[in-house]
Tab-separated table of C-alpha atoms in Angstrom:
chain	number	residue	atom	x	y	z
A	159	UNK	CA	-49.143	-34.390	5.271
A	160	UNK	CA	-45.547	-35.625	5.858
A	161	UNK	CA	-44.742	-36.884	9.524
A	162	UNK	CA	-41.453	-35.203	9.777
A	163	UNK	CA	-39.556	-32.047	8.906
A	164	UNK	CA	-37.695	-32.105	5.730
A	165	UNK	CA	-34.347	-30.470	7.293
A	166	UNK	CA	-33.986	-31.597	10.684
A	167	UNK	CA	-36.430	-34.539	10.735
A	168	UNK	CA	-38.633	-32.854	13.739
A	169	UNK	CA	-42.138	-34.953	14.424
A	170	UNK	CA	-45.014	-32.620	12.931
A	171	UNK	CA	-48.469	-32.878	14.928
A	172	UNK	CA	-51.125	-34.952	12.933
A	173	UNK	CA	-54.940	-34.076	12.939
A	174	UNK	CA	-56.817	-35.861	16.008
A	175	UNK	CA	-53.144	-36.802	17.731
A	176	UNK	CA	-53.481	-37.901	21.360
A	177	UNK	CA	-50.751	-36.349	23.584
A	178	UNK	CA	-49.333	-33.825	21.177
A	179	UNK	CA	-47.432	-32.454	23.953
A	180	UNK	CA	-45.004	-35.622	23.555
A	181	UNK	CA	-44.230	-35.096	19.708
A	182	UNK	CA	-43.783	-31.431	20.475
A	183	UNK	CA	-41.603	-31.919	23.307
A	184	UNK	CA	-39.233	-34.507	20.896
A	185	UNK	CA	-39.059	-31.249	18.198
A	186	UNK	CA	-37.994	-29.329	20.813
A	187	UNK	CA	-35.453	-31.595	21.968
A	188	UNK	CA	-33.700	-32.248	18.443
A	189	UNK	CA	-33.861	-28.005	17.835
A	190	UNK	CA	-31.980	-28.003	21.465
A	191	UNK	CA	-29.480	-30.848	20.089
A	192	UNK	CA	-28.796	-29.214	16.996
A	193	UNK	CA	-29.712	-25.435	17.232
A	194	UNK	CA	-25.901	-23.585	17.905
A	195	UNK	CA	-24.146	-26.882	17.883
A	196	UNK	CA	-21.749	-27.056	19.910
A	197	UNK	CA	-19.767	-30.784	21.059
A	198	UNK	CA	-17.428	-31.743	23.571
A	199	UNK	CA	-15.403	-34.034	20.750
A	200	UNK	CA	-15.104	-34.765	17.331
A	201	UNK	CA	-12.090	-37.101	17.795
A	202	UNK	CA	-13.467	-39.940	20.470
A	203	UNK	CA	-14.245	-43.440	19.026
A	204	UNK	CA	-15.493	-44.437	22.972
A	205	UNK	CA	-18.560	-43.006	24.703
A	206	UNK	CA	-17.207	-41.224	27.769
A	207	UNK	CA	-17.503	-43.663	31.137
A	208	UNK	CA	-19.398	-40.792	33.491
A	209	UNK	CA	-21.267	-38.305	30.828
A	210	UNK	CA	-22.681	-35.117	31.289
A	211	UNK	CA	-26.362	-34.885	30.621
A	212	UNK	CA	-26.980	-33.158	27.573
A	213	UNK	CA	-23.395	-33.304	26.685
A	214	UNK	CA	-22.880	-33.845	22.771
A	215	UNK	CA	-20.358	-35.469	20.360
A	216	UNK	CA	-19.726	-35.995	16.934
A	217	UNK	CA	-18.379	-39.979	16.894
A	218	UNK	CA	-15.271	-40.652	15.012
A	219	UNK	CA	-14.803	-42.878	13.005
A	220	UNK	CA	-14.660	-46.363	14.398
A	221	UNK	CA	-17.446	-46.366	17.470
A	222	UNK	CA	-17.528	-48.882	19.834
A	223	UNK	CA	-20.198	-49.697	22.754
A	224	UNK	CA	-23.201	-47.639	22.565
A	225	UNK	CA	-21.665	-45.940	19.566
A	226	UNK	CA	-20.675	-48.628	16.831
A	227	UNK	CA	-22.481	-47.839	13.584
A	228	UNK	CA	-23.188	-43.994	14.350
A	229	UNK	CA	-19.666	-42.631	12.740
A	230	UNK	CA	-20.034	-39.064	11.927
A	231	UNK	CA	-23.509	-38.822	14.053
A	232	UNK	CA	-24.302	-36.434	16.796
A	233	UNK	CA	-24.612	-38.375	20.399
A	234	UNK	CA	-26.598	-36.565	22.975
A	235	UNK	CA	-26.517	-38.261	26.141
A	236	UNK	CA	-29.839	-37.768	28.264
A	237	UNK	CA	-31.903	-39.346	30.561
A	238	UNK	CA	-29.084	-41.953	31.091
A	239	UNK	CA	-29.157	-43.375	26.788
A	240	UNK	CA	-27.565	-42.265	24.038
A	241	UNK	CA	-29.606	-40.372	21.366
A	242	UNK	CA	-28.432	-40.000	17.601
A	243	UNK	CA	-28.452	-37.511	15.386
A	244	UNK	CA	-27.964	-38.100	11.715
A	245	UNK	CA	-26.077	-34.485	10.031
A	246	UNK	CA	-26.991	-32.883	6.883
A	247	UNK	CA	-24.587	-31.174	4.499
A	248	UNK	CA	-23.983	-27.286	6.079
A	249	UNK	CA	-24.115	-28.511	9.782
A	250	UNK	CA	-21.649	-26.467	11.327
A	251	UNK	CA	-20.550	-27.670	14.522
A	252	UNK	CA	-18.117	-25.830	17.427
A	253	UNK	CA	-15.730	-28.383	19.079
A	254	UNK	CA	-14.850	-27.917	22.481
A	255	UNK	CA	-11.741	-29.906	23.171
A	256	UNK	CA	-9.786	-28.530	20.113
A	257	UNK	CA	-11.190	-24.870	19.651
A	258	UNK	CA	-12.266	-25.379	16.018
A	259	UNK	CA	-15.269	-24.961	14.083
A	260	UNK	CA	-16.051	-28.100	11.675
A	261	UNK	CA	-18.844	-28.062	8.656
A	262	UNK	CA	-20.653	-31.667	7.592
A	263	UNK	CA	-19.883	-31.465	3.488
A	264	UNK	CA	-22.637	-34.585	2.965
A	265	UNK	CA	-20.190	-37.114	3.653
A	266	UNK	CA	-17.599	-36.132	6.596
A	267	UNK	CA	-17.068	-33.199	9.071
A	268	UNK	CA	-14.407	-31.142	8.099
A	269	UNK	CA	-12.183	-28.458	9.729
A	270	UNK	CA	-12.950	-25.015	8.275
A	271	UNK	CA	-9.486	-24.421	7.685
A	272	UNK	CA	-9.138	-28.239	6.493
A	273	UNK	CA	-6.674	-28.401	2.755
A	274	UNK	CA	-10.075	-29.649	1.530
A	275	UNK	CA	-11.202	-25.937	1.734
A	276	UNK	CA	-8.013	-24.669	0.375
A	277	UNK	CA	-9.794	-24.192	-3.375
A	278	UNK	CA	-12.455	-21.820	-2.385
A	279	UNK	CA	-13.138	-20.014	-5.712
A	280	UNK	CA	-14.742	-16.636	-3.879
A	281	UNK	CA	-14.504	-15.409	0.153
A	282	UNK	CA	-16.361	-12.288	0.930
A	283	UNK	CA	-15.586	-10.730	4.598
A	284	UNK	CA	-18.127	-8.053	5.215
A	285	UNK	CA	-19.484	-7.842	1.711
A	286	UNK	CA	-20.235	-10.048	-1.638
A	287	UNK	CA	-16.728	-10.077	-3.585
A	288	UNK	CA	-16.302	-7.702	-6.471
A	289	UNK	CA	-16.123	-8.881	-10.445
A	290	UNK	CA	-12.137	-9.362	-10.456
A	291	UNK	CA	-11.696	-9.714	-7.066
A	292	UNK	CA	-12.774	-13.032	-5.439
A	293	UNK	CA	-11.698	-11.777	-2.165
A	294	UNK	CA	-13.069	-9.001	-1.044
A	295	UNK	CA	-13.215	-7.145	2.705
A	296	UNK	CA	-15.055	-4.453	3.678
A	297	UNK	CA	-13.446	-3.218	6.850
A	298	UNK	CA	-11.880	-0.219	8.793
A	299	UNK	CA	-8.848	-2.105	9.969
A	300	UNK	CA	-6.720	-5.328	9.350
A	301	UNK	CA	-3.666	-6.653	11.556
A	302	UNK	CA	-0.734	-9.872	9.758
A	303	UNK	CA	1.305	-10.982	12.633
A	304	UNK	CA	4.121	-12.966	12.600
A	305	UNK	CA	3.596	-16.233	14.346
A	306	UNK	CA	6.178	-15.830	17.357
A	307	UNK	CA	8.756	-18.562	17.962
A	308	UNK	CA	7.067	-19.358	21.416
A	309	UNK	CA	4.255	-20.469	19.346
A	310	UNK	CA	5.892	-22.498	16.931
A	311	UNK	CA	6.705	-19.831	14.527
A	312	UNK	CA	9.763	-18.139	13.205
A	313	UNK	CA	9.314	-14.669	14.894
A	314	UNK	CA	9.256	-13.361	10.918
A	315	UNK	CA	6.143	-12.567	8.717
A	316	UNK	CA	6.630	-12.362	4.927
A	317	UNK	CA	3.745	-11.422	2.479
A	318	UNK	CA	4.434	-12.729	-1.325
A	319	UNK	CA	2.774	-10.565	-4.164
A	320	UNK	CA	4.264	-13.235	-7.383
A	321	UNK	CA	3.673	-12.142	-10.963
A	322	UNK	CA	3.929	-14.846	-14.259
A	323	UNK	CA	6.579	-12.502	-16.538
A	324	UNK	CA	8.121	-8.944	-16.993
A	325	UNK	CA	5.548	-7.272	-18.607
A	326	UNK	CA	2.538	-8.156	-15.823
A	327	UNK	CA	1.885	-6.070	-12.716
A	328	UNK	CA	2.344	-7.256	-9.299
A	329	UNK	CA	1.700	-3.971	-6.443
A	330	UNK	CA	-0.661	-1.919	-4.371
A	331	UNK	CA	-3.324	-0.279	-6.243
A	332	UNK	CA	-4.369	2.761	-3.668
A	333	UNK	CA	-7.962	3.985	-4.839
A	334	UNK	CA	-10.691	6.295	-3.683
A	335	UNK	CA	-14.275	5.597	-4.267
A	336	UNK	CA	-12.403	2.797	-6.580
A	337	UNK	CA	-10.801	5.011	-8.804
A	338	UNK	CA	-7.384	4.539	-8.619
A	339	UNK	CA	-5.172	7.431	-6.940
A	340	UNK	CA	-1.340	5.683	-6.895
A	341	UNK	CA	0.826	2.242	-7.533
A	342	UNK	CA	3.309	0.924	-5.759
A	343	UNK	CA	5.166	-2.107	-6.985
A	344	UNK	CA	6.159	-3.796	-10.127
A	345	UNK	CA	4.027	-2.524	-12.991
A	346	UNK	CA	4.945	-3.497	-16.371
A	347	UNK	CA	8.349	-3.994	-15.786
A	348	UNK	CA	10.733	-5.445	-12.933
A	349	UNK	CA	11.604	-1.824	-11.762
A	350	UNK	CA	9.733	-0.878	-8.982
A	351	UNK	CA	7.613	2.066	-9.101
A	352	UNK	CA	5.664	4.465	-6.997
A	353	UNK	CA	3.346	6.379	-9.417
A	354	UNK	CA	0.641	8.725	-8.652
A	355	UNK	CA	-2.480	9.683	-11.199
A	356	UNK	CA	-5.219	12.421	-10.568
A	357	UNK	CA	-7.455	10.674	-12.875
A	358	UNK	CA	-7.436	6.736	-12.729
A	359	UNK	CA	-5.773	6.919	-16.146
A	360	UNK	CA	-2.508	8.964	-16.824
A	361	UNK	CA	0.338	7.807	-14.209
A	362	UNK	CA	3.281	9.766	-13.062
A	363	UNK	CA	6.113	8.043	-12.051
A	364	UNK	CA	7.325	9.550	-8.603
A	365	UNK	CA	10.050	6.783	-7.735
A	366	UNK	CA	11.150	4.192	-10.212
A	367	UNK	CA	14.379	1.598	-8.682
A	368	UNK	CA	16.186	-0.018	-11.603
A	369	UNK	CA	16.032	-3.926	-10.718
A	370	UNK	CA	19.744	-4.639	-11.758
A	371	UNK	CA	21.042	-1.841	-10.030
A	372	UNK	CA	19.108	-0.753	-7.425
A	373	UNK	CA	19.577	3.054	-8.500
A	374	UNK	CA	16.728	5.204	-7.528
A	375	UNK	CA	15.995	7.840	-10.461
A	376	UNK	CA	12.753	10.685	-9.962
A	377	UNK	CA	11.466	11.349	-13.257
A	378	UNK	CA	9.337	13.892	-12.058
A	379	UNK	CA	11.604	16.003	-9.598
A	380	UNK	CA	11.506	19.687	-10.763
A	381	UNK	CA	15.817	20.009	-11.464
A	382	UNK	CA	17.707	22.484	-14.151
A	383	UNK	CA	20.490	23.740	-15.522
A	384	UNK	CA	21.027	26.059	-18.035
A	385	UNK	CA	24.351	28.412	-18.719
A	386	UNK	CA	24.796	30.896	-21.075
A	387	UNK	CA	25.558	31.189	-24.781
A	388	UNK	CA	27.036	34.726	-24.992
A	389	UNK	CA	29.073	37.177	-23.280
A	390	UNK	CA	26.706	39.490	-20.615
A	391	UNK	CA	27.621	42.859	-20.472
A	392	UNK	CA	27.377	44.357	-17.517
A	393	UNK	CA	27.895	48.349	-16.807
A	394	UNK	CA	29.668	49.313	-13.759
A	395	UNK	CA	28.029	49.494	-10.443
A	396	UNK	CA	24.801	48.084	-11.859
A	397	UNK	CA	22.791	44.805	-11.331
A	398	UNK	CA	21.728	42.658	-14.678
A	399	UNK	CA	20.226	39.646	-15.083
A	400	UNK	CA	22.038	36.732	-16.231
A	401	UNK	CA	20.775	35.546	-19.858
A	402	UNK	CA	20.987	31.621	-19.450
A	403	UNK	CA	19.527	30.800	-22.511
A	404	UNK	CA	20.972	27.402	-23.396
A	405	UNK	CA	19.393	24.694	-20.966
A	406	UNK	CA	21.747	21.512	-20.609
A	407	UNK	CA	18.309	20.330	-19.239
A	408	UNK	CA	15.188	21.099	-17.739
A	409	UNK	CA	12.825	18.945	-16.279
A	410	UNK	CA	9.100	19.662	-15.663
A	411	UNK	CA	9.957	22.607	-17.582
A	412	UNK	CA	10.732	24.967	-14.543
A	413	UNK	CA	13.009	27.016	-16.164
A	414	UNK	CA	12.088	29.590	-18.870
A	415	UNK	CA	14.714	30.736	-20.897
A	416	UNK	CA	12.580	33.489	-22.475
A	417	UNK	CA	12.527	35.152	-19.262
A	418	UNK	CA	15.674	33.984	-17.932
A	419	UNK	CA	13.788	32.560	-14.460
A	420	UNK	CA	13.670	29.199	-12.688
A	421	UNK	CA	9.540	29.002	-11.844
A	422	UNK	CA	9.166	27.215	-8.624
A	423	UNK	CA	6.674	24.284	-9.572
A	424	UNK	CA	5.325	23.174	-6.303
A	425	UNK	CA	6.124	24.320	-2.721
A	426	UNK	CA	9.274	22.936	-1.316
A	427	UNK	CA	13.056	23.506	-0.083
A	428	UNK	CA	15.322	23.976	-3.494
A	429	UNK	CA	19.453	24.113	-3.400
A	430	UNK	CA	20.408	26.276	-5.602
A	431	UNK	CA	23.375	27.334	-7.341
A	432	UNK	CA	25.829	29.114	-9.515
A	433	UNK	CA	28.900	29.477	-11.357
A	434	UNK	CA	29.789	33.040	-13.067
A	435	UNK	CA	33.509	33.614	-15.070
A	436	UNK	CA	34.508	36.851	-15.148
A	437	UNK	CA	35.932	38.059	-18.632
A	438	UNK	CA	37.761	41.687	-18.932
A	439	UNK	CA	36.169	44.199	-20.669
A	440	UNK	CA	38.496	47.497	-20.636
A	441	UNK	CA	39.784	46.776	-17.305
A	442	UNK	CA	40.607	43.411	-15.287
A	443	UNK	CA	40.339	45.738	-11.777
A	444	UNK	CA	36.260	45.013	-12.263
A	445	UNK	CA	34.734	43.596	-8.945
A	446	UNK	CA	32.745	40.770	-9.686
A	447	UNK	CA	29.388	39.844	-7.687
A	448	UNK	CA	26.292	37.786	-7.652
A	449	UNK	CA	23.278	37.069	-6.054
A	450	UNK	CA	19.767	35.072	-6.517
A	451	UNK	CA	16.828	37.088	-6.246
A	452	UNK	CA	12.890	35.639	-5.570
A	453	UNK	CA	10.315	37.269	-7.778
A	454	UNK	CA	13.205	39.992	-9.304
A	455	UNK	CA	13.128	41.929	-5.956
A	456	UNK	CA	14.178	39.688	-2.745
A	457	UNK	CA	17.674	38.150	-2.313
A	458	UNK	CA	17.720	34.620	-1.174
A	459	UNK	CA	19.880	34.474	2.436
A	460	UNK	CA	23.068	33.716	1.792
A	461	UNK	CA	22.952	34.071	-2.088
A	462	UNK	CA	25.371	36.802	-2.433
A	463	UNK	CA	29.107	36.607	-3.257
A	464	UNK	CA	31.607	38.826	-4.082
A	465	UNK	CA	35.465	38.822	-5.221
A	466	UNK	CA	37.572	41.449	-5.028
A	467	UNK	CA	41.034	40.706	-6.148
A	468	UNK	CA	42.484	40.953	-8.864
A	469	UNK	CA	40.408	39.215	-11.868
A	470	UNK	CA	42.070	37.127	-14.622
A	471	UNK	CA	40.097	36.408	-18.052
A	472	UNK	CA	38.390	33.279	-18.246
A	473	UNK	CA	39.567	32.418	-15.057
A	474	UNK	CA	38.360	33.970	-12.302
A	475	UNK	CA	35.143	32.560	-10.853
A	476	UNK	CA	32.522	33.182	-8.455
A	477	UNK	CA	30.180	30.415	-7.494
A	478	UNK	CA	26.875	30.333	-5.031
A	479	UNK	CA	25.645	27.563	-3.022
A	480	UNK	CA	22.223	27.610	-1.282
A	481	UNK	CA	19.093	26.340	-0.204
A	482	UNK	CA	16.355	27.958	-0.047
A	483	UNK	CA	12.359	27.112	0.949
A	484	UNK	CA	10.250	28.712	-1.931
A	485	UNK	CA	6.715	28.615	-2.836
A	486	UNK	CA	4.821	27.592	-5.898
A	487	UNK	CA	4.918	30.526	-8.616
A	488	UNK	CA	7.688	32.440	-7.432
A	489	UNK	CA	10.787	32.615	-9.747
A	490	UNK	CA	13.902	32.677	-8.776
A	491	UNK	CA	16.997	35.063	-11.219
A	492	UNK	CA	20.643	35.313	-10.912
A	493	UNK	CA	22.270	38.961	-11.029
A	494	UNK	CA	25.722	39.687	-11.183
A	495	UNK	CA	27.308	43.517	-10.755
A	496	UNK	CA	30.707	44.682	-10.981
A	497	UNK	CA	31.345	47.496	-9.176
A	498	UNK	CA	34.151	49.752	-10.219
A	499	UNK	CA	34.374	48.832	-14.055
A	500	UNK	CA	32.361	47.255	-16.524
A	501	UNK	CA	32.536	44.120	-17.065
A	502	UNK	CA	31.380	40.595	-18.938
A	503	UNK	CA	30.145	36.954	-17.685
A	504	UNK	CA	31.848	34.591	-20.040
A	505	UNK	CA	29.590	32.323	-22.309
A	506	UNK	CA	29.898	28.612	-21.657
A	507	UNK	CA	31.099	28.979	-18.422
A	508	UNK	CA	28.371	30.882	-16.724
A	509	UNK	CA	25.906	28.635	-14.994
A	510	UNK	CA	22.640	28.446	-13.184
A	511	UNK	CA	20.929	25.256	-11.467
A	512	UNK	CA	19.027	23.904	-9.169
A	513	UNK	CA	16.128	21.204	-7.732
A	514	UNK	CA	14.049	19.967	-4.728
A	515	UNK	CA	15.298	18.519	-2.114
A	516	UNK	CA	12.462	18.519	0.194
């Protein structure tokens, strides 16, 4: 049977010992030396003049006096001596005098936050680290601070996210239950994007700013404008939908030009507007009006215009301006009317559009 601990070099109790008591005591004493380690010092070369009893050190390099030849040993001073304590590598040690927490690597105590540390291939904060992801935190908050000047900082606090070339991704991956749900940053490109995906796979670009000009383009906000490719008859004293038929374009596809109605993709304030050109059909005394109406039956507040002076061909216009807060599935149709004789919109310059604005 060995005669000491393998770790921490404690006295065992042999078969037939007289006074146990006294090698148990001495295990006690080097668990209460090194057991939540804790030292006054790291940095003193000089045992102090007046100690403490039971006060610990870790002896820098260079002892002198009582300490010569212990660098990088623990000193406990009790009973009036100095007792040493040789470390092991994963000793982890609080020091008093400096507020830091050191480590014994097998050859030297070293600050945790020491450049030696600085290569760390994984760090796991609440949890083992992920395949991918050598840093990984579980947590239900997280706080970066700027180092104020009054502490030696510059007041600012800058976080870097650096990618190798133009084709690599450098952002914010936003997941739930680690499936991705949106991106935010650089991906694939130098333009930075916000994109969206309901499925981890296919993204939809919500915000995309060109790099060289800073120009903000929404490739998915629901816009169009269509006008119309023939003359529309319209009887006297009767409302008619507006054919616009020819889209100048339409994204997300809310407009249908088979049934001549914007379709309002998601819920949201739209503007909304129109241009209609009067052209003479037996008489240029025709009163020319318009309005937008939701769902073929409702007109939108502030939708309807009217003109009635005299009308010249081709040249007399009405136009609407609006804004209007519709709901998903509703459709939205212009009507004209003219009111004492029958009348035409002019092709090509007879226009609907519109898109969301909130």
């Amino acid at each position: 049977m060995a005669d000491i601990s393998s770790s921490l070099s404690m006295p065992f109790i042999q078969p037939s010992q007289a006074q146990k008591h006294v090698t148990h005591n001495e295990a006690l004493r080097i668990l209460d030396v090194v057991t939540q380690l804790g030292v006054a010092a790291d940095d003193q070369t000089t045992p102090p003049t007046s100690p403490t009893d039971g006060t610990r050190y870790i002896i820098d390099a260079g002892g002198i006096n009582e300490w010569a030849n212990h660098e990088g040993e623990v000193a406990l001073f009790e009973n009036g001596a100095w007792r040493f304590f040789v470390p092991r590598a994963g000793w982890r040690a609080y020091v008093i005098n400096r507020d830091a927490l050191v480590v014994y690597d097998g050859a030297e105590w070293i600050d945790l936050d020491s450049p030696e540390l600085e290569e760390i291939e994984t760090f796991g904060l609440g949890m083992n680290t992920l395949p991918g992801t050598p840093f990984s935190a579980k947590l239900n908050a997280a706080l970066w601070t700027a180092l104020y000047r009054a502490d030696g900082g510059t007041g600012s606090l800058l976080k870097t996210l650096n990618k190798e070339t133009s084709a690599d991704d450098s952002g914010f991956v936003f997941q739930q239950g680690f499936q991705t749900r949106a991106l935010f940053g650089l991906f694939g490109s130098d333009n930075l994007r916000v994109a969206t995906t309901s499925d981890g796979t296919n993204f939809l670009d919500a915000l995309i700013a060109d790099n060289a000009t800073g120009i903000v383009d929404q490739p998915r906000l629901p816009r169009f404008k269509g006008v119309t490719n023939f003359d529309n008859f319209c009887p006297a004293g009767k409302w008619t939908k507006i054919a616009i038929n020819d889209l100048e374009y339409n994204e997300q596809a809310v407009f249908d030009a088979a049934t001549n109605q914007f379709i309002v993709p998601v819920d949201g304030t739209y503007q909304l507007g129109a241009l209609l050109t009067f052209k003479a059909d037996s008489s240029s005394a025709a009163r020319m009006g318009a309005q937008l109406l939701i769902d073929g039956v409702t007109p939108i507040t502030g939708s309807e215009v009217e003109n009635t002076a005299a009308h010249f061909n081709g040249r007399t216009t009405i136009s609407i301006q609006t804004l209007a807060s519709l709901s998903a599935g509703s459709t939205v149709e212009l009507h004209g009317i003219m009111r004492s004789q029958p009348g035409y919109f002019m092709a090509d310059r007879t226009d609907f559009w519109g898109f969301k604005v909130g």
